[in-house]
Amino acid sequence: MGTLVEFASNGTTVRGYLAQPVSGRGPGVVVVQEWWGLDHSLEVMVDRLAEAGFVALAPDLYRGELAGHQEVDRAAQLMQSLPPDRAARDMSGAVDFLAGHASAAGKGVGVVGFCMGGMLALHLAAQRPDKVVAAVPFYGFPQGEQEPDWSAMTAAVRGHIAEHDDFFGPDAARALEAKLKGMGKDVVFHIHPAGHAFMNPDNALGTSDPELAARVWPEALAFLHDRLDP
């Protein structure tokens, strides 16, 4: 359904996977990758957002690099070597691309992210309060020194966290939710009885939960429509 496009990022050109609704117009949503890269599973999620009426764009943060789902060490290495400032610029460029795209129409831009992308989605919400009005992080969020300056963030956040997760645990999610609510932010983290990557359509870690995903995904779409539809 989607296609590869190029967009500007702080003086350079970055590629991304773009999918648009059949209607031709819809609110813009940035989709942020798991640690595998811009792979088939992420393209599926971008396509699903387009099917639900959104203009969705996944920036290729690894600039063409990929890790297969059996290459956990490779995925970890790619994630650890990703320059944070470059990732921030590329995600910001994706926001600007959608904000100026002829097919994107809404009250702002949304962001959805998975695993590493969930963490980065919240960074983007804090970085671009001028455009990002809604964020849906799945089983990923900043912790400790990884946290951004939250003070400027105005986006509403509805996160979906796995109860059985060695990467992003539920106790840390609850603590971050309480902290952000204490700052007056509209943030809710839903804790689900599942393992990490329960939404991944390719079952990358063997923890996908199609039944749970079928319940959670419509909730995420409804939230995005509520916040983004004109």
Tab-separated table of C-alpha atoms in Angstrom, residues 81 114 155:
chain	number	residue	atom	x	y	z
A	81	SER	CA	24.965	3.233	17.637
A	114	PHE	CA	7.051	0.612	19.236
A	155	ALA	CA	0.632	16.294	23.614
